[in-house]
Each structure stands twice: as structure tokens, then as C-alpha cells.
Short mmCIF file of N, CA and C in Angstrom, two decimals:
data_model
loop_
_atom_site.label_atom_id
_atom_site.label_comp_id
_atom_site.label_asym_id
_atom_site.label_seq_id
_atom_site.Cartn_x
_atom_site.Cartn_y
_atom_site.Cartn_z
N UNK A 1 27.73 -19.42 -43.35
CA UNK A 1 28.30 -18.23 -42.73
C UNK A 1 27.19 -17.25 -42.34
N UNK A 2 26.15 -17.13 -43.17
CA UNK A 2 25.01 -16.02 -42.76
C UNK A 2 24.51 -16.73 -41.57
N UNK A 3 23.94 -18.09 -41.41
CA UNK A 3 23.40 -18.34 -40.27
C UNK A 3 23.90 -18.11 -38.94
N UNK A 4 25.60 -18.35 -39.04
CA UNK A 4 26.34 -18.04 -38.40
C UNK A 4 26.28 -16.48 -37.74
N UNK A 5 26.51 -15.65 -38.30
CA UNK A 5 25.98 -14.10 -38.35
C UNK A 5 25.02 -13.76 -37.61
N UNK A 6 23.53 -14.40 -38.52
CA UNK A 6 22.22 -14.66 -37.54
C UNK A 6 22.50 -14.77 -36.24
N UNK A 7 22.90 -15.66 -35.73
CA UNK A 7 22.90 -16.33 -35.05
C UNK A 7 23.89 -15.62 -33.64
N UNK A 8 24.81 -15.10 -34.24
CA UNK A 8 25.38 -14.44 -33.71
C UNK A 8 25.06 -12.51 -32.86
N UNK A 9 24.07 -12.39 -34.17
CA UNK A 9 23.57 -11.32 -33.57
C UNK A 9 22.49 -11.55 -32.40
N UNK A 10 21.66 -12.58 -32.83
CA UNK A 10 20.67 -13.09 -31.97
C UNK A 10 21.40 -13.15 -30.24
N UNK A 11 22.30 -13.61 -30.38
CA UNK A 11 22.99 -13.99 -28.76
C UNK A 11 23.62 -12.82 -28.43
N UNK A 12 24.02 -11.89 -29.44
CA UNK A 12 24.69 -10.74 -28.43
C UNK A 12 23.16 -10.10 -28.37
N UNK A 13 22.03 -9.71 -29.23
CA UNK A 13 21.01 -9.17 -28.68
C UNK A 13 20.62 -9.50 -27.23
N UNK A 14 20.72 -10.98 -27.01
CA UNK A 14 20.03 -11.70 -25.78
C UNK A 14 21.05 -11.20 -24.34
N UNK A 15 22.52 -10.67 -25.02
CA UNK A 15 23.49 -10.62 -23.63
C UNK A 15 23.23 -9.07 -23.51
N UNK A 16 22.80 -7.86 -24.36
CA UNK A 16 22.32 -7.27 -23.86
C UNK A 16 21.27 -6.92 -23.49
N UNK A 17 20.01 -7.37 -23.63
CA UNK A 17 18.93 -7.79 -22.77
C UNK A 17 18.92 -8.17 -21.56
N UNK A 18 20.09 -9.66 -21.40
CA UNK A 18 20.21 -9.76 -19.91
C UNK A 18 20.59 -8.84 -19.39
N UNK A 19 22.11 -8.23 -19.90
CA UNK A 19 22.86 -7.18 -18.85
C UNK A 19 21.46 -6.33 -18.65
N UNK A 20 20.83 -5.65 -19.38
CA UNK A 20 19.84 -4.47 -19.10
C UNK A 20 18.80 -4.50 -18.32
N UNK A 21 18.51 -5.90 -17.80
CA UNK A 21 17.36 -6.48 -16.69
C UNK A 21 17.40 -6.06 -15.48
N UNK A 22 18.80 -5.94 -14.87
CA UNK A 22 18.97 -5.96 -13.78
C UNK A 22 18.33 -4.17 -13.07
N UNK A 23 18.90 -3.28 -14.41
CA UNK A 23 18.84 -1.80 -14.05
C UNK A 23 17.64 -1.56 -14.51
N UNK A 24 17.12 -2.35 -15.23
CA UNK A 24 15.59 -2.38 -15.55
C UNK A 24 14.82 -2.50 -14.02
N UNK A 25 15.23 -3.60 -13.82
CA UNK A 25 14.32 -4.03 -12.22
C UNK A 25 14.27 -3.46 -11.16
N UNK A 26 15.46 -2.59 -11.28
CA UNK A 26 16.39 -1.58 -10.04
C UNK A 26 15.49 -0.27 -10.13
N UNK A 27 15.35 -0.05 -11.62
CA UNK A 27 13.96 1.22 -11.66
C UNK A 27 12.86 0.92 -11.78
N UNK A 28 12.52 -0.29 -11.80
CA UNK A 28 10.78 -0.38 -11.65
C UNK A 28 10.37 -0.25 -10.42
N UNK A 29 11.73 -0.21 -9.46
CA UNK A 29 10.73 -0.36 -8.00
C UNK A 29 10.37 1.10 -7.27
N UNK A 30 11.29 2.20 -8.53
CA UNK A 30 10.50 3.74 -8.14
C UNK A 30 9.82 4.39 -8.74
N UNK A 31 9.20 4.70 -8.33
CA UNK A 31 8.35 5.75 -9.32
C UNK A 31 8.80 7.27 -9.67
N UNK A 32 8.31 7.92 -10.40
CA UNK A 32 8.97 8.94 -11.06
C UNK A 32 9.12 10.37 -10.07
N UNK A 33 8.52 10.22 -8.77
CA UNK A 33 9.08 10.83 -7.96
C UNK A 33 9.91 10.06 -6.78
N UNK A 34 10.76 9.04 -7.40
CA UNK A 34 11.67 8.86 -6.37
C UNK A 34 11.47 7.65 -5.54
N UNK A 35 10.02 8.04 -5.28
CA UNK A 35 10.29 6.95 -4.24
C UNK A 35 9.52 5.44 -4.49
N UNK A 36 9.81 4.65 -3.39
CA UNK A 36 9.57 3.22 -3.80
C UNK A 36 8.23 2.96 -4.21
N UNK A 37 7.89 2.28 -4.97
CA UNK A 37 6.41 1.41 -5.16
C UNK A 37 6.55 0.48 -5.50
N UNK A 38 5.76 -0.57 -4.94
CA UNK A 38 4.39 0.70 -4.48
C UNK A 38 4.43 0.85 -3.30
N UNK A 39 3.84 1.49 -2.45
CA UNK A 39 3.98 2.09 -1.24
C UNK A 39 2.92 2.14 -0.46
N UNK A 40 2.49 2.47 0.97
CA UNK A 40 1.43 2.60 1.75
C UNK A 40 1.72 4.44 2.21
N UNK A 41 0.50 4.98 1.93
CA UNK A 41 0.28 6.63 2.02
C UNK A 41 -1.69 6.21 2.30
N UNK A 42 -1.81 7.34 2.92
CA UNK A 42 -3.44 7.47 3.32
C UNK A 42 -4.13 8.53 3.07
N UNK A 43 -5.25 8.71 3.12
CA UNK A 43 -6.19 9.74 2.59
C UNK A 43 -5.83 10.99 3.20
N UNK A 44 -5.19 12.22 2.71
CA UNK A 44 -5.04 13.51 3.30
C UNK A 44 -6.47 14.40 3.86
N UNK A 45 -7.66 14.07 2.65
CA UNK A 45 -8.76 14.99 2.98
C UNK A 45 -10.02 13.82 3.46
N UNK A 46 -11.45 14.29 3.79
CA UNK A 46 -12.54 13.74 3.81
C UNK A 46 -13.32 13.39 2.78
N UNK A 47 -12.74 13.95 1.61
CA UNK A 47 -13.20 13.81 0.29
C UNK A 47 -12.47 14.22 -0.94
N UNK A 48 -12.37 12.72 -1.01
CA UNK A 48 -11.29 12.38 -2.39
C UNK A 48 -11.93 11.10 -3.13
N UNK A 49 -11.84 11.78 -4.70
CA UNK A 49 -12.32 11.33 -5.92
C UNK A 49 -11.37 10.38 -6.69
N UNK A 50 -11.84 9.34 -6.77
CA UNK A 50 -11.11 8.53 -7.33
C UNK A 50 -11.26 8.65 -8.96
N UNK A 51 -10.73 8.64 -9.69
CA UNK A 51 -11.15 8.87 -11.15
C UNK A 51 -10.39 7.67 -12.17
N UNK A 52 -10.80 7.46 -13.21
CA UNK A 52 -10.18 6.50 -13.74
C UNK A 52 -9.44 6.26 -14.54
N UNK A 53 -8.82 7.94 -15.20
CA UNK A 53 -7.28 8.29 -15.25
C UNK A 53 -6.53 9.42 -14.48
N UNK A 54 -5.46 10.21 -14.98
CA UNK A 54 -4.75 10.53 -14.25
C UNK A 54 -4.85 12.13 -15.11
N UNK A 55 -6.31 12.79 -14.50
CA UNK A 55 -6.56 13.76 -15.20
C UNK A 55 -7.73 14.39 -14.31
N UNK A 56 -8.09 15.58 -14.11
CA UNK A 56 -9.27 15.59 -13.70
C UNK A 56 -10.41 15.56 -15.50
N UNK A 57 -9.68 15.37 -16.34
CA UNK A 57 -11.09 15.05 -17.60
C UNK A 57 -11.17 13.91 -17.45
N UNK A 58 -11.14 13.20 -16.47
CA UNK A 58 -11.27 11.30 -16.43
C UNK A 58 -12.77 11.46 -15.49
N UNK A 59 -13.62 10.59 -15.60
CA UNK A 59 -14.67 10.53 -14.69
C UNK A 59 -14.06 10.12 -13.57
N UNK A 60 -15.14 10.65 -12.31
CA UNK A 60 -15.06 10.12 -11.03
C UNK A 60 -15.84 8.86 -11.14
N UNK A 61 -14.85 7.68 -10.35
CA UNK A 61 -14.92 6.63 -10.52
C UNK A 61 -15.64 5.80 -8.60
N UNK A 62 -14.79 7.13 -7.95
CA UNK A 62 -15.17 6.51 -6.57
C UNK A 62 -14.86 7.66 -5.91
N UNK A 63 -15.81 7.67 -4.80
CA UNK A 63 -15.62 8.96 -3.51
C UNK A 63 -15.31 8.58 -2.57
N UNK A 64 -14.18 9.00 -1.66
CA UNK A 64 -13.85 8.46 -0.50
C UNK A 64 -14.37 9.29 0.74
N UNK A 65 -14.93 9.17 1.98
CA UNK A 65 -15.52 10.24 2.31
C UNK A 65 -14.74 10.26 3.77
N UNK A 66 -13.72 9.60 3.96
CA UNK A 66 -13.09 9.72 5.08
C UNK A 66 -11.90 9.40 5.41
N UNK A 67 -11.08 10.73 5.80
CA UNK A 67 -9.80 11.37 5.52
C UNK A 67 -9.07 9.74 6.61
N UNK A 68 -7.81 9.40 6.15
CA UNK A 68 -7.11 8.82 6.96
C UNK A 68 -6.88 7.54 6.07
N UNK A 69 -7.76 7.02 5.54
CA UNK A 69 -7.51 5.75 5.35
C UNK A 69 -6.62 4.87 4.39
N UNK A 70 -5.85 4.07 4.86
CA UNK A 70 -4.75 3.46 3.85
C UNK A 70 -4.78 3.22 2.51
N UNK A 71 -4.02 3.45 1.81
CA UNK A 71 -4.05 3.23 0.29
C UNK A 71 -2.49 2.98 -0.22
N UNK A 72 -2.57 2.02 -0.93
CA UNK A 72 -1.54 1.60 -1.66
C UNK A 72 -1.25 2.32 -2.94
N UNK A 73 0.04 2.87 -3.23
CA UNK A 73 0.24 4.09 -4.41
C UNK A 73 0.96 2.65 -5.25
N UNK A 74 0.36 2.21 -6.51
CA UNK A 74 0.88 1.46 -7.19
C UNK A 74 1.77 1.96 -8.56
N UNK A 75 1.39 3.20 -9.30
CA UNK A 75 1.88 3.73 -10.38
C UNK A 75 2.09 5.12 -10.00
N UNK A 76 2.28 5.69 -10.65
CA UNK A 76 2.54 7.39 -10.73
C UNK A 76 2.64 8.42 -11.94
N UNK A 77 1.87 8.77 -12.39
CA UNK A 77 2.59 9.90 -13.86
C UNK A 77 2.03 11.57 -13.28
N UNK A 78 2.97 11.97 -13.71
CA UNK A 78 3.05 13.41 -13.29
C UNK A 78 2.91 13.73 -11.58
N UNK A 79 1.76 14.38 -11.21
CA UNK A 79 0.83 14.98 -10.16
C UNK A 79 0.02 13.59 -9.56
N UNK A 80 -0.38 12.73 -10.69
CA UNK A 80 -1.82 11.35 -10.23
C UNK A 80 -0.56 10.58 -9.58
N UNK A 81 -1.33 9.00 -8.67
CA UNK A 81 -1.42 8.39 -7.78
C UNK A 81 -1.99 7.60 -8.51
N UNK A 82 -1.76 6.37 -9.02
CA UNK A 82 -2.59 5.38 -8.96
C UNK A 82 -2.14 4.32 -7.74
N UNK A 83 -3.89 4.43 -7.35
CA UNK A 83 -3.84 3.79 -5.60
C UNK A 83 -4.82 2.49 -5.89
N UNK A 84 -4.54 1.47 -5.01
CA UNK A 84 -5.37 0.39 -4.37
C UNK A 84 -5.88 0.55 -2.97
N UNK A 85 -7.18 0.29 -2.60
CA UNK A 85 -7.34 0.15 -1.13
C UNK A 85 -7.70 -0.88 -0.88
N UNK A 86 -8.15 -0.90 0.58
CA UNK A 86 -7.83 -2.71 0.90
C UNK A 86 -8.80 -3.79 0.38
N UNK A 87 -9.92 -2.96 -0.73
CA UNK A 87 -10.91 -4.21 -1.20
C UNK A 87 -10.24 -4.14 -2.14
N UNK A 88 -9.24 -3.86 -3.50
CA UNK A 88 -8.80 -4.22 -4.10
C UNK A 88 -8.93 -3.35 -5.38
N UNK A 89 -10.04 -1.71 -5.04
CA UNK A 89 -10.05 -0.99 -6.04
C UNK A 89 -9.21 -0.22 -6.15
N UNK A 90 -9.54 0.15 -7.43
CA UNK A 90 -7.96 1.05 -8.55
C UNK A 90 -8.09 2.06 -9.04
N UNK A 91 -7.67 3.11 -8.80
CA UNK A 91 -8.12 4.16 -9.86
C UNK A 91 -7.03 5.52 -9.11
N UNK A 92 -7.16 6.35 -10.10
CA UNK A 92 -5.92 8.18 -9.69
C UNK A 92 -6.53 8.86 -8.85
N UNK A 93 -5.67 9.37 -8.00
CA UNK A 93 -6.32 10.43 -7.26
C UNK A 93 -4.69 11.38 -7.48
N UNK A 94 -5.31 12.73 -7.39
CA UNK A 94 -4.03 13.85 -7.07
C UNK A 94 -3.43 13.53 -6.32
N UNK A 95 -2.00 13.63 -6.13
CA UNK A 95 -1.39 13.51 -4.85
C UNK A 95 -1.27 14.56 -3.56
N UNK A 96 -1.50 15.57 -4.24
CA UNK A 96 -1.86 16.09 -3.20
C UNK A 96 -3.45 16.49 -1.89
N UNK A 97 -3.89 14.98 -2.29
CA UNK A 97 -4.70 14.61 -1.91
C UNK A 97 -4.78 12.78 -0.84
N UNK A 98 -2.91 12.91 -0.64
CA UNK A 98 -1.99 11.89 -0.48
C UNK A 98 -1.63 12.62 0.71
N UNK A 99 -1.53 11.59 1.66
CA UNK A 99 -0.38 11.86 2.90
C UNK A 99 0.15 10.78 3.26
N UNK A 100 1.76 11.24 3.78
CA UNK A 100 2.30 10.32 3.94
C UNK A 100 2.55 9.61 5.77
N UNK A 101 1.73 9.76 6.06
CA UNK A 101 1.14 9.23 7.68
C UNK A 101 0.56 8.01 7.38
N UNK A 102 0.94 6.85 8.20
CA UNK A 102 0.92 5.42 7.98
C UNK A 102 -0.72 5.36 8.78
N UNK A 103 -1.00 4.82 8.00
CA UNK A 103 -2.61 4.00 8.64
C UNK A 103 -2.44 2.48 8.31
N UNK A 104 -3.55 2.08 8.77
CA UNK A 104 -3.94 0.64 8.61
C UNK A 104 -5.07 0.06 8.57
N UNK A 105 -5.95 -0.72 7.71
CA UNK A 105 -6.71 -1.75 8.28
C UNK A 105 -6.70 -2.71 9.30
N UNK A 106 -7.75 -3.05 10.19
CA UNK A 106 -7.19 -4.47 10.81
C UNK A 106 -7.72 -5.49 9.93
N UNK A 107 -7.11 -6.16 9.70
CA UNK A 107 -7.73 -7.73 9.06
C UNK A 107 -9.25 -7.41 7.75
N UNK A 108 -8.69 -6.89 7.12
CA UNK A 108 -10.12 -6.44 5.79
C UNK A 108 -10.58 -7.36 5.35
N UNK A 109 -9.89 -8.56 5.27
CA UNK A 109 -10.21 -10.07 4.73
C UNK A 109 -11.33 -10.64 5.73
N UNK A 110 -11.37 -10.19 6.83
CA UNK A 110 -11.99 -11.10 7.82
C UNK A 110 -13.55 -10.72 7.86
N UNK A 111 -13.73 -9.68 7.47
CA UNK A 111 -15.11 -9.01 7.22
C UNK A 111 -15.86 -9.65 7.21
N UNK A 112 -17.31 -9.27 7.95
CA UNK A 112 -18.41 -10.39 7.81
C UNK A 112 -17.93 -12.38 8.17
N UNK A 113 -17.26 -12.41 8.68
CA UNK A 113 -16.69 -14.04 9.13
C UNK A 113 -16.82 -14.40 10.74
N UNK A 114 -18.40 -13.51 11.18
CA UNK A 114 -18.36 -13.87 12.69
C UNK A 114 -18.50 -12.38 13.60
N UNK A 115 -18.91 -12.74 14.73
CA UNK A 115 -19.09 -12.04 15.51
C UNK A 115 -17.66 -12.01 16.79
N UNK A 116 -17.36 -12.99 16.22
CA UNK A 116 -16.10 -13.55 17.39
C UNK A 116 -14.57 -13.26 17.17
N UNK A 117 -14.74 -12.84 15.08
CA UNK A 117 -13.45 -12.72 14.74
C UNK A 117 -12.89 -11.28 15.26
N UNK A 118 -11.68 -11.23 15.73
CA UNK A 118 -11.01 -10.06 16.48
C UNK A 118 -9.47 -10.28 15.50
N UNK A 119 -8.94 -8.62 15.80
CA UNK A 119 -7.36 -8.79 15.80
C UNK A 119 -6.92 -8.13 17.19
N UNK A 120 -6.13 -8.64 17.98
CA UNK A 120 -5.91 -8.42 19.31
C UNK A 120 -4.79 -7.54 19.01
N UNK A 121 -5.15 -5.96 19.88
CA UNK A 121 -3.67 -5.54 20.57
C UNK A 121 -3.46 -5.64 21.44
N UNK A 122 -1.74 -5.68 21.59
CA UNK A 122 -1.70 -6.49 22.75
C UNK A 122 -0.05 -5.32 23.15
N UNK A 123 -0.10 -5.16 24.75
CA UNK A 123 0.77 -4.31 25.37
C UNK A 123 2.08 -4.29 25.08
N UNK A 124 2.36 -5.03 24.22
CA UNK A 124 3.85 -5.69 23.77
C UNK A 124 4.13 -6.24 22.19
N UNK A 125 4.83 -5.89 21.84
CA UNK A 125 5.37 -6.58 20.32
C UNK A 125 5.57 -7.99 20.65
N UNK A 126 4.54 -8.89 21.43
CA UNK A 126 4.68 -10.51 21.50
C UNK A 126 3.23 -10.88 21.39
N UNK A 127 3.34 -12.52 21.07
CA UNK A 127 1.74 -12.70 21.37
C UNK A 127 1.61 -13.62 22.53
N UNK A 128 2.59 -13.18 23.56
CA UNK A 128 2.45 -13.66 25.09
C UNK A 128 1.65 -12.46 25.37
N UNK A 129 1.69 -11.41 25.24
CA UNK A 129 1.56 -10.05 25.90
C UNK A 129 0.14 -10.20 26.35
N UNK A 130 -0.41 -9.00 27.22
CA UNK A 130 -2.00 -8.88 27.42
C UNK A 130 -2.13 -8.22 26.27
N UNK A 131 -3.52 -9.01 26.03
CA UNK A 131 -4.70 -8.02 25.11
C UNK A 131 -5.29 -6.54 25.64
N UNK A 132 -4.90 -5.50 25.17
CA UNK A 132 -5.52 -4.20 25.51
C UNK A 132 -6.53 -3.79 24.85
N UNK A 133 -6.74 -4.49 23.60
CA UNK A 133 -8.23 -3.68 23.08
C UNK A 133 -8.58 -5.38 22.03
N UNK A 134 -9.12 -5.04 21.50
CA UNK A 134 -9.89 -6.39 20.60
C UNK A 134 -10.45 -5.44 19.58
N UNK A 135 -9.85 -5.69 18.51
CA UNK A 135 -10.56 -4.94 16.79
C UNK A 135 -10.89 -5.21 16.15
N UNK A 136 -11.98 -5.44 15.74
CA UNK A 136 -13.18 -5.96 14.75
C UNK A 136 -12.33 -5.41 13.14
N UNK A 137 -12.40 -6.59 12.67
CA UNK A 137 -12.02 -6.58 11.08
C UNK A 137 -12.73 -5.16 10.71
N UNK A 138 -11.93 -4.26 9.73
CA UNK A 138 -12.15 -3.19 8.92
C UNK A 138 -12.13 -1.93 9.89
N UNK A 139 -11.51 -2.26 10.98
CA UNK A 139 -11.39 -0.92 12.00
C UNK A 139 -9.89 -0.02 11.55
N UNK A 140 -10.15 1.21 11.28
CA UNK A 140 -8.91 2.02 10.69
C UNK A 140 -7.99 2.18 12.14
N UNK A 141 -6.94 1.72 12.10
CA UNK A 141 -5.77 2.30 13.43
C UNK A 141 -4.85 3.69 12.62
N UNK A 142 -4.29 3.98 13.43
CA UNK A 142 -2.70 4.47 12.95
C UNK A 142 -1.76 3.88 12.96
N UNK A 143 -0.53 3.92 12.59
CA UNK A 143 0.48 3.41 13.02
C UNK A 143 1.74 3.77 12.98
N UNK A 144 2.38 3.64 13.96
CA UNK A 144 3.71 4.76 14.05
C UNK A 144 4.77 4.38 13.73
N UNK A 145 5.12 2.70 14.13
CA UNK A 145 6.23 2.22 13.94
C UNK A 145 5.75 0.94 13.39
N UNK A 146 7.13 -0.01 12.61
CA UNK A 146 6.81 -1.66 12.59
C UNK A 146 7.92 -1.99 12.56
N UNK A 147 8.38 -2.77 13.26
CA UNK A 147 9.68 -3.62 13.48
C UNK A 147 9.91 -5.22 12.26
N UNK A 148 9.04 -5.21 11.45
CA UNK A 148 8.39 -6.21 10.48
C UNK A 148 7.96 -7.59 11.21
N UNK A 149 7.33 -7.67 12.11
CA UNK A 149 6.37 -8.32 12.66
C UNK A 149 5.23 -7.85 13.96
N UNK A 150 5.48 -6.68 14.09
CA UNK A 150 4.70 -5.95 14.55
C UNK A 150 4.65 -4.51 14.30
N UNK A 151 3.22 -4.22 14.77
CA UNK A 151 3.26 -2.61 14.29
C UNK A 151 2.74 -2.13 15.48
N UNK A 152 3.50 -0.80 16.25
CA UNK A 152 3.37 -0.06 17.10
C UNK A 152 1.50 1.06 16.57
N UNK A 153 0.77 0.95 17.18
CA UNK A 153 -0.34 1.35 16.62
C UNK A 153 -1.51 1.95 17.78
N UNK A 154 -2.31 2.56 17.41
CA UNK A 154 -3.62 3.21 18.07
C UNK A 154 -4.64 3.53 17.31
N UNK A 155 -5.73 3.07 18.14
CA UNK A 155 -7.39 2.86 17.55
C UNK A 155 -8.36 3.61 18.80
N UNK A 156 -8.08 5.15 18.32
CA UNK A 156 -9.33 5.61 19.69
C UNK A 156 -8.55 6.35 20.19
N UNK A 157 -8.49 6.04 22.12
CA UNK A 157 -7.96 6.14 22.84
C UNK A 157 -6.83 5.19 23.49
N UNK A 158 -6.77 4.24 22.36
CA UNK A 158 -6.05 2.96 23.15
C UNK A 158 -4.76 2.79 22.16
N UNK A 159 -3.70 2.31 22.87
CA UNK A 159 -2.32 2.17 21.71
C UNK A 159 -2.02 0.77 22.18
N UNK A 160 -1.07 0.31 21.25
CA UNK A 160 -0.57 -1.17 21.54
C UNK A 160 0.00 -1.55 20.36
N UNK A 161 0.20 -3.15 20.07
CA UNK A 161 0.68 -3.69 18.77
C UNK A 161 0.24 -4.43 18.75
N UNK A 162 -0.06 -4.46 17.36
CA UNK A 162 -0.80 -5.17 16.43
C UNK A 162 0.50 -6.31 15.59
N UNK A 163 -0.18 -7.60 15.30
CA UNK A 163 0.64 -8.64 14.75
C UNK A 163 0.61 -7.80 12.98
N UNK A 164 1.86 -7.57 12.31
CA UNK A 164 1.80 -7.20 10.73
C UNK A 164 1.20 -7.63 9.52
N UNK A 165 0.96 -9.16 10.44
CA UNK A 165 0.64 -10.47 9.10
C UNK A 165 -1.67 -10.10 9.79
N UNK A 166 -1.67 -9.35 10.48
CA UNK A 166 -3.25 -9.48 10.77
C UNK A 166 -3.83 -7.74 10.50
N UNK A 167 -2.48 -7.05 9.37
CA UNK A 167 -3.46 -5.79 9.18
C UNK A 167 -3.29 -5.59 7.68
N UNK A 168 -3.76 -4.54 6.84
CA UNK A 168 -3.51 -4.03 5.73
C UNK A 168 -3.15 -2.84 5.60
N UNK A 169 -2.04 -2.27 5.15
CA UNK A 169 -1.31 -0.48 5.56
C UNK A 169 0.09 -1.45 5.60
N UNK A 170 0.77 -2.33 6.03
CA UNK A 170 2.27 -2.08 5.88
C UNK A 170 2.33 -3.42 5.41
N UNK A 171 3.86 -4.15 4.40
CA UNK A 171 3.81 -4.96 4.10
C UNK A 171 4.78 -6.26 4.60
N UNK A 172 4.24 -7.58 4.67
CA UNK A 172 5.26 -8.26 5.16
C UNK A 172 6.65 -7.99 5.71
N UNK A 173 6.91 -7.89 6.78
CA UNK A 173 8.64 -7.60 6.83
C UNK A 173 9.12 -6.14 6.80
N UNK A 174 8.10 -5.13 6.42
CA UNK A 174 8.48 -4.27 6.65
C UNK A 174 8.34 -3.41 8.18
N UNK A 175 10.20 -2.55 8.02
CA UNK A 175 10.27 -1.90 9.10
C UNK A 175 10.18 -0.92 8.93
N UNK A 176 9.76 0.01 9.77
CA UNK A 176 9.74 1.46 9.84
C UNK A 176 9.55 2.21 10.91
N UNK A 177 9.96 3.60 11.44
CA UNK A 177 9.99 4.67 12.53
C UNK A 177 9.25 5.35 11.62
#
């Protein structure tokens, strides 16, 4: 009869565990202000300190020295940001040192792989379209819109779209105005 018991508590422990997964999973995907993460937000200033907690008593870990550029907000406590950028480093910055204006990498992976490697924009959300500009891996664009296979974008003086699966700033499939 005790094993029984055991045994019994063990499985209702496990049915509320399952039930509690679901609303578990439902809040991991926001962060404590709300919104989704992780997320794509970009550099507000020309100089922002990356530090390696979520304090200014944390050392500066990294300096960023130029305002715009994409960053992935992976965590959040309080005021800090914990961000990734597109080589793969980690560390807090204030958020209000965060904006929420979409940027992008073109192709960060492709770096150093040639003189020839390009990501083409092209006049149209197709890859029939003409090529309007040619962008060398690690060139920062903007970007205004993405329909989740293309992103409405500008580098310079020149606008066009860019293929989604050939930048870093928005993710697979995602759409957005």
C-alpha cells in the first residue's frame, strides 16, 4: 500500500509538471518588460559599453563605437539588456542605450570568404528582380519592412530588398512593418 501511495504521488507530481509546461513556455518567450525574446533592437548611441553584468559595478567588457548596429536582446533584469551581436558576443548594456529601429547585417558569416562574395539587392522582393546595389558581407543596412522572406531595406543612398535567409537583424520567417 505505501508503494502504492509513492507511487501515486510521484504521477500526480509529474501531471502537474506537465500541466505547468505549457504556461511555463508561454512566459519564457517574454521578458519582464513584456515583450518577446529574444528580439532584434540596435545601438541607440556611438558609444555603448558592454559590461558583463547587469550593473554599471560590472566591468566594461566591450565598446561599441557605432550607433545603429543590430543586436539581439536575449535576457532582461530590471533597466540591463542582455544582447548578442552578430559575432556571437554577450554581455548588458542599459536599455536605454537600446533602440528599437530595425538594422541589419548583410551576410556576417561570409566575412573574409572572397572578394566576389556579395548579398544582392535587388528592385523587388524576388530573385528574378534587377540587382541595384551588391553588399559586401558585414555592411550595416536599415530595414523597414520584412514580409519573412524578404526585407525591404537601404545601405547609403540606395534602397531595395534584401533575401532574409542572407542577413543578420531579423529572424527566419519573420514579418514586420
Amino acid at each position: 500500500m505505501r508503494s502504492f501511495v509513492s507511487l501515486l504521488c510521484i504521477a500526480l507530481s509529474f501531471g502537474f509538471l506537465a500541466a505547468a509546461t505549457p504556461a511555463l513556455a508561454q512566459g519564457a518567450a517574454k521578458g519582464a518588460s513584456g515583450l518577446p525574446l529574444p528580439r532584434f533592437v540596435s545601438l541607440k548611441s556611438k558609444r555603448v559599453n558592454m559590461r558583463i553584468g547587469p550593473s554599471t559595478d560590472y566591468a566594461v567588457s566591450w565598446m561599441y563605437m557605432k550607433s545603429g548596429m543590430p543586436v539581439e536582446i536575449i535576457q532582461e533584469y530590471e533597466n540591463w539588456r542582455r544582447i548578442r551581436d552578430a559575432d556571437g558576443t554577450e554581455g548588458w548594456v542599459n536599455q536605454a542605450l537600446l533602440s528599437g529601429e530595425r538594422t541589419a547585417v548583410a551576410a556576417p558569416w561570409m566575412r573574409g570568404k572572397g572578394k566576389d562574395v556579395f548579398v544582392n539587392m535587388r528592385r523587388e522582393p524576388q530573385s528574378s528582380a534587377s540587382v541595384v546595389a551588391k553588399l559586401e558581407p558585414g555592411v550595416q543596412i536599415r530595414i523597414g519592412e520584412c514580409n519573412g522572406d524578404w526585407c525591404k531595406a537601404e545601405a547609403g543612398q540606395v534602397s531595395g530588398w534584401v533575401s532574409q535567409g542572407e542577413i543578420w537583424g531579423a529572424y527566419p520567417g519573420e514579418a514586420f512593418k
